[in-house]
Short mmCIF file of C-alpha atoms in Angstrom, two decimals:
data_model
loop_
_atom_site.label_atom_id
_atom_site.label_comp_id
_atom_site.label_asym_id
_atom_site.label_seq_id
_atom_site.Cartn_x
_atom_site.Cartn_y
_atom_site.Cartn_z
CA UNK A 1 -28.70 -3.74 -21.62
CA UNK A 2 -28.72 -6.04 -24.66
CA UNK A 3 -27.83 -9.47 -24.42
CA UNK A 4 -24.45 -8.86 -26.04
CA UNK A 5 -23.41 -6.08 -24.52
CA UNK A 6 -24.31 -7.77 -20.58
CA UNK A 7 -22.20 -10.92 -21.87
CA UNK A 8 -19.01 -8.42 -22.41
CA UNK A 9 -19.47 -6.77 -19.13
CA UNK A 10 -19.60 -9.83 -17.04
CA UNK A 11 -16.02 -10.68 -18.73
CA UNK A 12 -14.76 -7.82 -16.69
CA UNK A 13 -12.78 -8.85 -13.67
CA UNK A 14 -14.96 -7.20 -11.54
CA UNK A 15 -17.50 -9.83 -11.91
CA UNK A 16 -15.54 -13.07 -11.20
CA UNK A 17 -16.58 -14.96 -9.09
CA UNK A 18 -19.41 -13.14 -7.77
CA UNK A 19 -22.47 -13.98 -6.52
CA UNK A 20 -25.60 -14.25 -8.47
CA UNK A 21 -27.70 -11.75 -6.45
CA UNK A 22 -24.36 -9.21 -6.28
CA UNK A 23 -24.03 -9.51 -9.85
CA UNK A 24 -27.99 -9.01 -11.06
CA UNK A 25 -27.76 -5.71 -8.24
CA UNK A 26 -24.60 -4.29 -9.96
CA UNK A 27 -25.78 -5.17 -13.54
CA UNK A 28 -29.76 -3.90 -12.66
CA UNK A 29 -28.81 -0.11 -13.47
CA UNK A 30 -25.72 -0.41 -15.33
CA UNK A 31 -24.86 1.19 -18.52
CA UNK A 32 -22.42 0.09 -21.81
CA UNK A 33 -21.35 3.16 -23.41
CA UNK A 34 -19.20 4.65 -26.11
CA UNK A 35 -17.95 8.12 -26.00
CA UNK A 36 -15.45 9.72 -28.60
CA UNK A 37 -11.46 10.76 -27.81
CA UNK A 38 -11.32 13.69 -25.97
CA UNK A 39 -14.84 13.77 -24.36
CA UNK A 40 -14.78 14.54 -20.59
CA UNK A 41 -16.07 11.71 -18.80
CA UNK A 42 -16.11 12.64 -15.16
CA UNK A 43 -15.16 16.34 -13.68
CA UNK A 44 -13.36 17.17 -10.23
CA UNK A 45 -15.42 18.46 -7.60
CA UNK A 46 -18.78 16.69 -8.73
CA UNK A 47 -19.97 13.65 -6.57
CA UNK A 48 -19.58 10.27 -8.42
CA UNK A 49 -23.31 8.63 -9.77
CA UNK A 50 -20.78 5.62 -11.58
CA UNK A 51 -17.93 3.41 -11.20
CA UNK A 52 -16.73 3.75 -14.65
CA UNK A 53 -15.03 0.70 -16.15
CA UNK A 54 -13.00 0.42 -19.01
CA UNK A 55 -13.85 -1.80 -21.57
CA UNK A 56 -11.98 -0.83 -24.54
CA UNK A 57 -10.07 2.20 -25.41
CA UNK A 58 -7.70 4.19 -22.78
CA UNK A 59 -8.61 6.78 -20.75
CA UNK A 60 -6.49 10.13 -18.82
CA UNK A 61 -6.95 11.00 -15.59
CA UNK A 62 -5.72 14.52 -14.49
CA UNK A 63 -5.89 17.19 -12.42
CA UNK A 64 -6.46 21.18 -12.63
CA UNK A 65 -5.35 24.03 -10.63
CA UNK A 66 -6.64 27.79 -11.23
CA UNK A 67 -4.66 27.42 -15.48
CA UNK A 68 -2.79 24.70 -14.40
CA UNK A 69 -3.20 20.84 -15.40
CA UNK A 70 -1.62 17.64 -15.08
CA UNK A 71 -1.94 14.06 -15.76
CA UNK A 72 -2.08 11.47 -12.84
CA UNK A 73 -2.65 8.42 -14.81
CA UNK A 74 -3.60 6.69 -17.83
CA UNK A 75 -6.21 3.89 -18.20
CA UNK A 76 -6.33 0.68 -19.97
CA UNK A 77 -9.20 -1.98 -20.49
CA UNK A 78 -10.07 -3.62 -17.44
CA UNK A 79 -9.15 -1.00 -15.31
CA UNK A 80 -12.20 1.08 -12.98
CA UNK A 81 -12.41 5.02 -12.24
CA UNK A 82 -12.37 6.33 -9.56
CA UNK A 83 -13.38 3.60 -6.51
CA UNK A 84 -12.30 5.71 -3.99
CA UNK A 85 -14.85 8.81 -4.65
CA UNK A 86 -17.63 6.26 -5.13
CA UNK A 87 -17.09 4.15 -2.16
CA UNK A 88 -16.78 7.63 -0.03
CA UNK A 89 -19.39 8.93 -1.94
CA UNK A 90 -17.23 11.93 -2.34
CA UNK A 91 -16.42 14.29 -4.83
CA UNK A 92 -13.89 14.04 -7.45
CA UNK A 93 -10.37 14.88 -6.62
CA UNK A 94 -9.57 14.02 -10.26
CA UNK A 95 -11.24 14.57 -13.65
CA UNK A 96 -11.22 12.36 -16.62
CA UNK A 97 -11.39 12.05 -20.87
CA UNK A 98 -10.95 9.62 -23.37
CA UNK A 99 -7.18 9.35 -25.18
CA UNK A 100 -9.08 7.14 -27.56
CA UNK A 101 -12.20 6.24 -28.23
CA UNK A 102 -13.74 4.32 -25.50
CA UNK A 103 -15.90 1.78 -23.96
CA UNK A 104 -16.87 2.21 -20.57
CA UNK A 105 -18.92 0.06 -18.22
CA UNK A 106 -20.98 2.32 -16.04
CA UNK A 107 -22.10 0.69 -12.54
CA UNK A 108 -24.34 3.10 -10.56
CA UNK A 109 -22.41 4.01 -7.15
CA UNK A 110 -24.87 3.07 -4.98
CA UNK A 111 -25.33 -0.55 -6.02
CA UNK A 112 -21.37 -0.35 -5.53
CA UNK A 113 -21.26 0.65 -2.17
CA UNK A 114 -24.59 -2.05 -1.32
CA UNK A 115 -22.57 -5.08 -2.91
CA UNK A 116 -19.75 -3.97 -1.52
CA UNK A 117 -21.76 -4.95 1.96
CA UNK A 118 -23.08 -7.93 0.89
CA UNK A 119 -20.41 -10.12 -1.39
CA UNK A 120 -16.95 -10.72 0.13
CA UNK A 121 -15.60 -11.98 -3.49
CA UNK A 122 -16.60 -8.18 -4.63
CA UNK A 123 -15.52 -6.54 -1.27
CA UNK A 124 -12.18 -8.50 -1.99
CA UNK A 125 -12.05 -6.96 -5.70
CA UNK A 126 -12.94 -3.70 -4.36
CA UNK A 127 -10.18 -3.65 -1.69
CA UNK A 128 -7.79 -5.08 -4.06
CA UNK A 129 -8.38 -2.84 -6.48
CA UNK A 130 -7.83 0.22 -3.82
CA UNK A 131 -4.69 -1.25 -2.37
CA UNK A 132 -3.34 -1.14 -5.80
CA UNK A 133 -4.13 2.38 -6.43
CA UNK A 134 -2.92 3.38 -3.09
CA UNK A 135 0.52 1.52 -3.67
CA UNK A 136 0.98 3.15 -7.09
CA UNK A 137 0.06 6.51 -5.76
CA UNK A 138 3.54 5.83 -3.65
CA UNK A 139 5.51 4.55 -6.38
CA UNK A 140 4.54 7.54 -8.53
CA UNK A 141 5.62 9.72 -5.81
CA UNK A 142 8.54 8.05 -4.50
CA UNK A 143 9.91 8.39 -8.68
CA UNK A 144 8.88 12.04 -8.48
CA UNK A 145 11.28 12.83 -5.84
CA UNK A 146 13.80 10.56 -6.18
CA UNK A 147 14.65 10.17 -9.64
CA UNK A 148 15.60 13.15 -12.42
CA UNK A 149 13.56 13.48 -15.28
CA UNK A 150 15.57 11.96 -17.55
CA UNK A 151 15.64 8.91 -15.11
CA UNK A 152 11.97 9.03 -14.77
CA UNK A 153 11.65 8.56 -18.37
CA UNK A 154 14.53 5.98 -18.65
CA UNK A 155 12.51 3.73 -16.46
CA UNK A 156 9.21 4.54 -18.10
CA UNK A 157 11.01 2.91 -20.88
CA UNK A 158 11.88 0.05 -19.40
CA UNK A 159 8.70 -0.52 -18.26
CA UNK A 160 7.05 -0.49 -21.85
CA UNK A 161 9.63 -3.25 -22.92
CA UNK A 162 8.92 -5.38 -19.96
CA UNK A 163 4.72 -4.90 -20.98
CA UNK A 164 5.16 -5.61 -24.34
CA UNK A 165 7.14 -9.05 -23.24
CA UNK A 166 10.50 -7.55 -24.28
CA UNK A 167 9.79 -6.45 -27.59
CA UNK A 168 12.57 -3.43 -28.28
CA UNK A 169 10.71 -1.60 -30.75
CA UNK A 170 7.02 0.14 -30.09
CA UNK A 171 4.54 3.30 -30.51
CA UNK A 172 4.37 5.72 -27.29
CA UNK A 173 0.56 5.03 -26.66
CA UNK A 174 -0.53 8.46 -26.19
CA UNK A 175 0.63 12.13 -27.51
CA UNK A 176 4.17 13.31 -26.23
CA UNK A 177 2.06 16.18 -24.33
CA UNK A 178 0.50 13.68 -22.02
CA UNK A 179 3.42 11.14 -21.48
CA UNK A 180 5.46 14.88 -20.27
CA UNK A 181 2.50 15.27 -17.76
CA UNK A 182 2.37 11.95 -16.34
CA UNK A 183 6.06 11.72 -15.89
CA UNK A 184 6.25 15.35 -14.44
CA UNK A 185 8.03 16.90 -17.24
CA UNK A 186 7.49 20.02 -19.48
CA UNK A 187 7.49 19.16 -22.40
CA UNK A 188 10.36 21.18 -24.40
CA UNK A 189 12.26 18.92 -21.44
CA UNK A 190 11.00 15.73 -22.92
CA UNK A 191 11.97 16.12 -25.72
CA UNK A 192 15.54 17.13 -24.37
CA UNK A 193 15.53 13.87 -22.28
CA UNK A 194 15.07 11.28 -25.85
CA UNK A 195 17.70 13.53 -27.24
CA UNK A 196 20.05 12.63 -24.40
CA UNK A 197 18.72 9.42 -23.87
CA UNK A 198 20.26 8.06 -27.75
CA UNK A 199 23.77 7.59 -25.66
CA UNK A 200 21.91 5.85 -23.03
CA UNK A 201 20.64 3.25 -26.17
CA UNK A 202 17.30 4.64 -27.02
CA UNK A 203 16.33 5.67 -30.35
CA UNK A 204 13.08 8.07 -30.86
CA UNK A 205 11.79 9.04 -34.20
CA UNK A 206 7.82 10.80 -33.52
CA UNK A 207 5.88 8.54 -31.22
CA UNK A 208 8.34 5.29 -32.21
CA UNK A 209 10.75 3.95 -29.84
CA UNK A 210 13.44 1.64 -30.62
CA UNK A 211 15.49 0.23 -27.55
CA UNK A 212 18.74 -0.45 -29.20
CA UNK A 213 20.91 -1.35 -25.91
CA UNK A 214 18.87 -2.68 -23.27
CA UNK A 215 21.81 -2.90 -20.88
CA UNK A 216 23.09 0.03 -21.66
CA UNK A 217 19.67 1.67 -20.78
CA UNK A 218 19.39 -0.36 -17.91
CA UNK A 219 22.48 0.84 -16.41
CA UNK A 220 21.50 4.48 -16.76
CA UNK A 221 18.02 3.83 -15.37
CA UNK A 222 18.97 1.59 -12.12
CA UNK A 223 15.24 0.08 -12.02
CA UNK A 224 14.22 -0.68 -8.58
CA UNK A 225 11.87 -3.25 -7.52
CA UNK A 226 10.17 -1.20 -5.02
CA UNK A 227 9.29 1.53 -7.36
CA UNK A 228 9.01 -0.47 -10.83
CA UNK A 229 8.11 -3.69 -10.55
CA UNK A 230 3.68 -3.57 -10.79
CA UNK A 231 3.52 -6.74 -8.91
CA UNK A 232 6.19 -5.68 -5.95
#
């Protein structure tokens, strides 16, 4: 790894405040790597050889049955797939492909699971970064069972106003297809949904958004801290 590229991987969260041995162990194998939008980047069922991190770009992660798939989440920079399967050394219970084009760190498994031994400040990322998953994992399902589609998308809304710092107007960050999936939704209901959603004070025209009564929108959505709020 070039100079460069090992000075934009230590950036990553992962490696703050590590030690100097943990870090030169992770960063011995590791790889930099750019791979187009759509290429498959990890497959269910085989046994992980990476942590994949994401350095730039965004990235789906999604299941298949028999003909049937589904997306379970969707990446940003900073964030690490999948911990779990690499710290079990397990197979996949979830495949993976670039939305964009990405960036991805790749840390070989095994120097994952040895640092994970020997550095508390990593073991402390590591178990972080699980607790997290395993806390959205019940979030996701909680909305799932409790909430109608329509409200499901209501608060996925309201979340994209509160990332963006409040901003009313932006771009749905992936295709329509993939937001239906996430939220549980086919997608001829989607669409049904922002068409019901205008009295609710949403405006949709292709992938842009306008929020044009927050309150109004919050009223219909009910957010709850338990299920919405990231840092709950």
């Amino acid at each position: 790894m070039r100079a460069e590229e090992e000075r934009i991987s230590l950036a990553l969260p992962y490696f703050d405040g590590l030690s100097e041995a943990g870090t030169g162990q992770l960063m011995a194998g590791a790889l930099l790597q750019r791979f187009p939008a759509q290429a498959e980047l990890i497959r269910q069922g085989d046994r992980p050889a990476f942590l994949h991190v994401v350095v730039e770009g965004r990235v789906e992660v999604f299941t298949r049955y028999r003909d049937r798939e589904t997306t379970v989440d969707v990446l940003d920079a900073g964030e690490s797939f999948i911990l779990a399967a690499v710290f079990l050394d397990s197979a996949y219970l979830k495949s993976a492909r670039a939305l964009t084009p990405v960036r991805l760190l790749l840390v070989p498994a095994d120097a994952v699971r040895a640092v994970f031994r020997q550095d508390p400040a990593f073991a402390e990322k590591c178990a972080a970064d699980l607790a997290r998953g395993y806390r959205r994992l019940v979030k996701e399902v909680s909305n799932l069972k409790l909430r109608s589609s329509m409200e499901r998308l209501a608060n996925w809304l309201l979340h994209q106003v509160r990332r963006d710092a409040g901003s009313r107007h932006f771009t749905i960050p992936f295709d329509k297809k993939t937001l239906a999936a996430k939220l549980g939704i086919a997608p001829e209901v989607l669409s049904r949904n922002f068409a019901a959603l205008a009295e609710h004070g949403v405006k949709v025209s292709g992938k842009l958004v306008e929020v044009t009564d927050l309150a109004r929108l919050e009223a219909f959505a009910r957010p709850e801290a338990v299920i919405d709020d990231p840092g709950y």
